[in-house]
Every structure is written in structure tokens, then in C-alpha cells.
CSV table of C-alpha atoms in Angstrom, one decimal:
chain,number,residue,atom,x,y,z
A,232,UNK,CA,-46.5,205.9,67.4
A,233,UNK,CA,-43.9,203.8,65.7
A,234,UNK,CA,-44.6,203.6,62.0
A,235,UNK,CA,-43.1,201.2,59.5
A,236,UNK,CA,-43.5,201.6,55.7
A,237,UNK,CA,-42.9,199.3,52.8
A,238,UNK,CA,-42.5,200.0,49.2
A,239,UNK,CA,-43.8,199.0,46.8
A,240,UNK,CA,-47.2,197.9,48.2
A,241,UNK,CA,-47.7,195.7,45.1
A,242,UNK,CA,-45.5,194.5,42.4
A,243,UNK,CA,-46.1,192.3,39.4
A,244,UNK,CA,-43.0,191.0,37.5
A,245,UNK,CA,-42.0,188.4,34.9
A,246,UNK,CA,-40.4,185.2,35.9
A,247,UNK,CA,-36.6,185.5,36.1
A,248,UNK,CA,-36.5,189.1,37.1
A,249,UNK,CA,-35.3,190.5,40.5
A,250,UNK,CA,-37.5,192.5,42.7
A,251,UNK,CA,-36.4,194.8,45.6
A,252,UNK,CA,-38.7,195.6,48.5
A,253,UNK,CA,-37.9,198.4,50.9
A,254,UNK,CA,-38.8,198.5,54.6
A,255,UNK,CA,-38.4,201.8,56.5
A,256,UNK,CA,-38.9,202.8,60.1
A,257,UNK,CA,-40.3,206.3,59.7
A,258,UNK,CA,-40.0,207.8,63.2
A,259,UNK,CA,-37.6,205.6,65.1
A,260,UNK,CA,-34.3,203.8,64.6
A,261,UNK,CA,-34.4,200.1,64.4
A,262,UNK,CA,-31.3,198.0,64.9
A,263,UNK,CA,-33.2,194.9,64.1
A,264,UNK,CA,-35.7,194.3,61.4
A,265,UNK,CA,-37.5,191.0,60.5
A,266,UNK,CA,-38.8,189.8,57.1
A,267,UNK,CA,-41.8,187.5,57.0
A,268,UNK,CA,-43.7,185.7,54.2
A,269,UNK,CA,-47.4,185.0,54.3
A,270,UNK,CA,-49.3,182.8,51.9
A,271,UNK,CA,-53.1,183.3,51.6
A,272,UNK,CA,-55.0,182.3,54.7
A,273,UNK,CA,-51.8,181.2,56.4
A,274,UNK,CA,-49.7,182.6,59.1
A,275,UNK,CA,-46.6,184.7,58.9
A,276,UNK,CA,-43.4,182.7,58.5
A,277,UNK,CA,-40.2,184.3,59.6
A,278,UNK,CA,-37.7,184.4,56.8
A,279,UNK,CA,-34.8,186.2,58.3
A,280,UNK,CA,-33.5,188.6,60.9
A,281,UNK,CA,-31.8,191.7,59.6
A,282,UNK,CA,-29.3,193.6,61.8
A,283,UNK,CA,-27.9,197.0,60.9
A,284,UNK,CA,-24.4,196.7,59.7
A,285,UNK,CA,-24.1,192.9,59.7
A,286,UNK,CA,-25.2,190.0,57.6
A,287,UNK,CA,-28.8,188.8,58.0
A,288,UNK,CA,-29.6,185.6,59.8
A,289,UNK,CA,-31.8,183.3,57.8
A,290,UNK,CA,-34.3,180.7,59.1
A,291,UNK,CA,-33.9,177.1,58.2
A,292,UNK,CA,-35.1,176.4,54.6
A,293,UNK,CA,-34.8,180.0,53.4
A,294,UNK,CA,-32.3,180.4,50.6
A,295,UNK,CA,-30.0,183.3,51.4
A,296,UNK,CA,-28.9,183.6,47.8
A,297,UNK,CA,-32.5,183.8,46.6
A,298,UNK,CA,-33.6,186.4,49.2
A,299,UNK,CA,-30.9,189.0,49.6
A,300,UNK,CA,-31.3,191.2,52.6
A,301,UNK,CA,-29.4,194.5,53.2
A,302,UNK,CA,-29.8,196.6,56.4
A,303,UNK,CA,-27.7,199.6,55.4
A,304,UNK,CA,-29.0,202.0,57.9
A,305,UNK,CA,-30.9,202.2,61.2
A,306,UNK,CA,-34.1,203.0,59.3
A,307,UNK,CA,-33.9,201.0,56.1
A,308,UNK,CA,-33.8,197.3,55.3
A,309,UNK,CA,-34.2,195.9,51.8
A,310,UNK,CA,-35.3,192.4,50.6
A,311,UNK,CA,-34.4,191.5,47.0
A,312,UNK,CA,-36.0,188.4,45.5
A,313,UNK,CA,-33.6,187.3,42.9
A,314,UNK,CA,-34.6,185.5,39.7
A,315,UNK,CA,-38.2,185.4,40.9
A,316,UNK,CA,-40.4,182.5,39.9
A,317,UNK,CA,-44.2,182.0,40.3
A,318,UNK,CA,-43.7,180.0,43.5
A,319,UNK,CA,-42.2,183.2,45.1
A,320,UNK,CA,-45.5,184.9,44.7
A,321,UNK,CA,-46.6,185.8,48.2
A,322,UNK,CA,-47.2,188.6,50.7
A,323,UNK,CA,-44.0,189.9,52.2
A,324,UNK,CA,-44.1,191.8,55.5
A,325,UNK,CA,-41.3,193.4,57.4
A,326,UNK,CA,-41.2,194.5,61.0
A,327,UNK,CA,-38.9,196.7,63.0
A,328,UNK,CA,-38.2,196.4,66.7
A,329,UNK,CA,-38.5,199.4,69.0
A,330,UNK,CA,-38.6,199.2,72.8
A,331,UNK,CA,-39.0,195.5,72.7
A,332,UNK,CA,-42.0,195.6,70.4
A,333,UNK,CA,-42.3,194.7,66.8
A,334,UNK,CA,-44.1,197.1,64.5
A,335,UNK,CA,-45.2,195.7,61.2
A,336,UNK,CA,-45.2,197.3,57.8
A,337,UNK,CA,-48.3,197.1,55.6
A,338,UNK,CA,-46.8,194.4,53.4
A,339,UNK,CA,-45.9,194.0,49.8
A,340,UNK,CA,-47.9,191.7,47.5
A,341,UNK,CA,-45.5,190.1,44.9
A,342,UNK,CA,-47.0,188.4,41.9
A,343,UNK,CA,-44.6,186.6,39.6
A,344,UNK,CA,-46.0,185.7,36.2
B,238,UNK,CA,-45.9,169.2,66.0
B,239,UNK,CA,-46.2,172.9,65.3
B,240,UNK,CA,-44.8,175.2,67.9
B,241,UNK,CA,-48.0,177.2,68.0
B,242,UNK,CA,-51.4,175.8,67.1
B,243,UNK,CA,-54.4,178.0,66.4
B,244,UNK,CA,-57.8,177.0,65.1
B,245,UNK,CA,-58.1,178.8,61.7
B,246,UNK,CA,-61.9,179.0,61.9
B,247,UNK,CA,-63.5,180.8,60.1
B,248,UNK,CA,-65.6,182.1,63.0
B,249,UNK,CA,-68.8,184.0,62.3
B,250,UNK,CA,-70.7,185.7,65.1
B,251,UNK,CA,-73.5,188.3,65.4
B,252,UNK,CA,-72.7,191.8,66.6
B,253,UNK,CA,-72.6,192.0,70.4
B,254,UNK,CA,-71.4,188.4,70.9
B,255,UNK,CA,-68.5,187.4,73.1
B,256,UNK,CA,-65.7,185.9,71.0
B,257,UNK,CA,-63.2,183.4,72.3
B,258,UNK,CA,-60.0,182.8,70.3
B,259,UNK,CA,-57.4,180.2,71.5
B,260,UNK,CA,-53.9,179.0,70.9
B,261,UNK,CA,-51.7,176.3,72.4
B,262,UNK,CA,-48.0,176.2,72.3
B,263,UNK,CA,-45.5,173.4,72.9
B,264,UNK,CA,-42.3,175.0,74.2
B,265,UNK,CA,-42.4,176.0,77.9
B,266,UNK,CA,-39.5,178.4,77.2
B,267,UNK,CA,-41.9,180.8,75.6
B,268,UNK,CA,-42.4,183.6,78.0
B,269,UNK,CA,-44.1,186.4,76.1
B,270,UNK,CA,-47.5,186.1,74.5
B,271,UNK,CA,-49.1,188.4,72.0
B,272,UNK,CA,-52.3,188.8,70.0
B,273,UNK,CA,-52.2,190.6,66.7
B,274,UNK,CA,-55.1,191.8,64.5
B,275,UNK,CA,-54.6,191.7,60.7
B,276,UNK,CA,-57.0,193.3,58.3
B,277,UNK,CA,-57.1,192.0,54.7
B,278,UNK,CA,-53.9,192.9,52.8
B,279,UNK,CA,-52.4,194.8,55.7
B,280,UNK,CA,-49.7,194.2,58.2
B,281,UNK,CA,-50.5,192.9,61.7
B,282,UNK,CA,-51.1,195.3,64.5
B,283,UNK,CA,-50.5,194.5,68.2
B,284,UNK,CA,-53.6,194.2,70.3
B,285,UNK,CA,-52.4,192.6,73.6
B,286,UNK,CA,-49.1,191.7,75.2
B,287,UNK,CA,-48.7,189.5,78.3
B,288,UNK,CA,-45.9,187.7,80.0
B,289,UNK,CA,-47.5,186.1,83.0
B,290,UNK,CA,-50.2,183.6,83.7
B,291,UNK,CA,-53.6,185.2,84.4
B,292,UNK,CA,-55.8,187.8,82.7
B,293,UNK,CA,-55.0,191.2,81.2
B,294,UNK,CA,-57.8,193.5,80.2
B,295,UNK,CA,-57.9,196.4,77.7
B,296,UNK,CA,-61.3,197.8,76.9
B,297,UNK,CA,-63.3,195.1,75.2
B,298,UNK,CA,-60.3,192.7,74.9
B,299,UNK,CA,-59.1,190.3,77.6
B,300,UNK,CA,-56.0,188.2,77.1
B,301,UNK,CA,-55.6,185.1,79.2
B,302,UNK,CA,-52.5,182.9,79.7
B,303,UNK,CA,-52.3,179.6,81.4
B,304,UNK,CA,-48.6,178.6,81.4
B,305,UNK,CA,-49.2,175.3,83.1
B,306,UNK,CA,-51.3,174.0,80.2
B,307,UNK,CA,-49.5,176.2,77.6
B,308,UNK,CA,-52.8,177.7,76.5
B,309,UNK,CA,-53.5,181.3,75.6
B,310,UNK,CA,-56.8,183.0,74.8
B,311,UNK,CA,-58.2,186.3,73.6
B,312,UNK,CA,-61.8,187.3,74.5
B,313,UNK,CA,-63.6,190.0,72.7
B,314,UNK,CA,-66.7,191.4,74.4
B,315,UNK,CA,-69.5,193.2,72.6
B,316,UNK,CA,-68.0,192.3,69.3
B,317,UNK,CA,-68.4,194.9,66.5
B,318,UNK,CA,-68.4,194.5,62.7
B,319,UNK,CA,-65.1,196.5,62.8
B,320,UNK,CA,-63.6,193.6,64.7
B,321,UNK,CA,-63.8,191.5,61.6
B,322,UNK,CA,-60.2,190.5,60.8
B,323,UNK,CA,-57.7,187.7,61.2
B,324,UNK,CA,-56.4,187.3,64.7
B,325,UNK,CA,-53.0,185.9,65.2
B,326,UNK,CA,-51.4,184.7,68.4
B,327,UNK,CA,-47.6,184.9,68.7
B,328,UNK,CA,-45.1,183.8,71.2
B,329,UNK,CA,-41.4,184.4,71.9
B,330,UNK,CA,-38.9,183.7,74.6
B,331,UNK,CA,-36.0,181.6,75.6
B,332,UNK,CA,-33.3,181.2,73.0
B,333,UNK,CA,-35.8,182.6,70.4
B,334,UNK,CA,-36.4,185.8,72.3
B,335,UNK,CA,-37.2,188.6,69.9
B,336,UNK,CA,-38.3,186.3,67.2
B,337,UNK,CA,-42.0,185.8,66.9
B,338,UNK,CA,-43.6,182.5,66.2
B,339,UNK,CA,-47.1,182.9,65.0
B,340,UNK,CA,-50.2,180.7,65.1
B,341,UNK,CA,-52.1,180.1,61.9
B,342,UNK,CA,-54.5,182.9,62.5
B,343,UNK,CA,-58.3,182.8,63.0
B,344,UNK,CA,-60.5,184.6,60.5
B,345,UNK,CA,-63.3,186.3,62.4
B,346,UNK,CA,-66.4,187.9,60.9
B,347,UNK,CA,-68.9,189.9,63.0
B,348,UNK,CA,-72.1,190.4,61.2
B,349,UNK,CA,-74.6,193.2,62.0
């Protein structure tokens, strides 16, 4: 099956630092990857669509300078949370599209102190 | 009005019960309907995928779509404790094809 990994699975950082989260499709190539954010007991909210070799498309209300997305290859997309603050603490999940289906990574729990 | 509405529950049922999970959506352009299961601190996994009105069955799971009333359902027969998870409906289609819009998710607990 199609497997998507994320690294790290959990990160704790100090306010003001930047954090990079990696999303990899392990056994397929994904031209499109998506980044979601999920608060406790809430749904997944789409943050941005990441296309290989081009700029990401951000959803309304998502700061592109705050959440930097790079899709450098067909198997890797990265999300960098710049100058993180406690309100950025959340569960970040990526997905990769293959044969019209989205496969989700296991998520990254970010805690900003 | 949210594009997808889902009763968050929580829902607690005894083992063996039939579970009914429901969502409504507002945009008739949505053409594809999915149900995902998410265990705690994990990413969602696809359970069912449909694109037409009617029923689709897969083992103990049945997905039902009524496009005329913009209503989608997931039924779980003979529920098991291992079914305890959050269930999320998702829709896509029209100009948003490829992007998933999720419901809030329903927390289900099946107790032995």
C-alpha cells in the first residue's frame, strides 16, 4: 500500500524558534501533497496544497510567511513553522495523493513553550 | 454555515451494536464522499469512498449517500472495541476537487 511518513512525530520547542516537519511518500511519487492542522477534538483544517516544483497554494487565513512549504522532490514536502509561538501548538498532518486517493501521514505533534 | 456538519458525539455503544454516523454538506458541487477513521494521535485512514447516491458495502461497513438531501452516513454492524476511534466524513468535488473538506469528526467508543 501507499505509505506516508512524517518526521519528527513529536517536537517541543521554545517560543521564537523555527521548526521543520518532513513529509515523505515512501513507495510512490506524489506530485501533490497537502498540509493540515488539527486542534484537539477538532477536525482537520487544510492549510496548503504543495505541488512539486512550484509554490504552495495557501488556504485563506493561513500566513504563508509563517508556514513555509517546500516541495523539492516527488517524495518530499517540508513545512517550516517560523518563529513559533504557543498558539502554533497543534497536530500537523500531511497527505500525499496517489491514484486519486489521499494517503495521510501519522502526524507531528508540535508543542511550543 | 460550515460546509460539512458532523455531530461530534461522543458516542458510546456496547459491543455488537449497530452504529450510525452522519454528516450533512451544503454545496451540491461536492461529488465524492469519504469516511476516514482516526485513532488517537495518528493520521486518518480511508475506510470508504463513494461518488453516487445509494449504498456501498464493505464488510461490516456500509456507506450511504443521499445527494438530494446532501446527507451521508456510515453504518458499522457488529461493532467491536477495536472500532473505537474518531470517524471523519470528508467531501470533495467541483472547483475544490482534490481538496478534502472534513467534518468535525465523531468520537466513538465501543465497550466490551
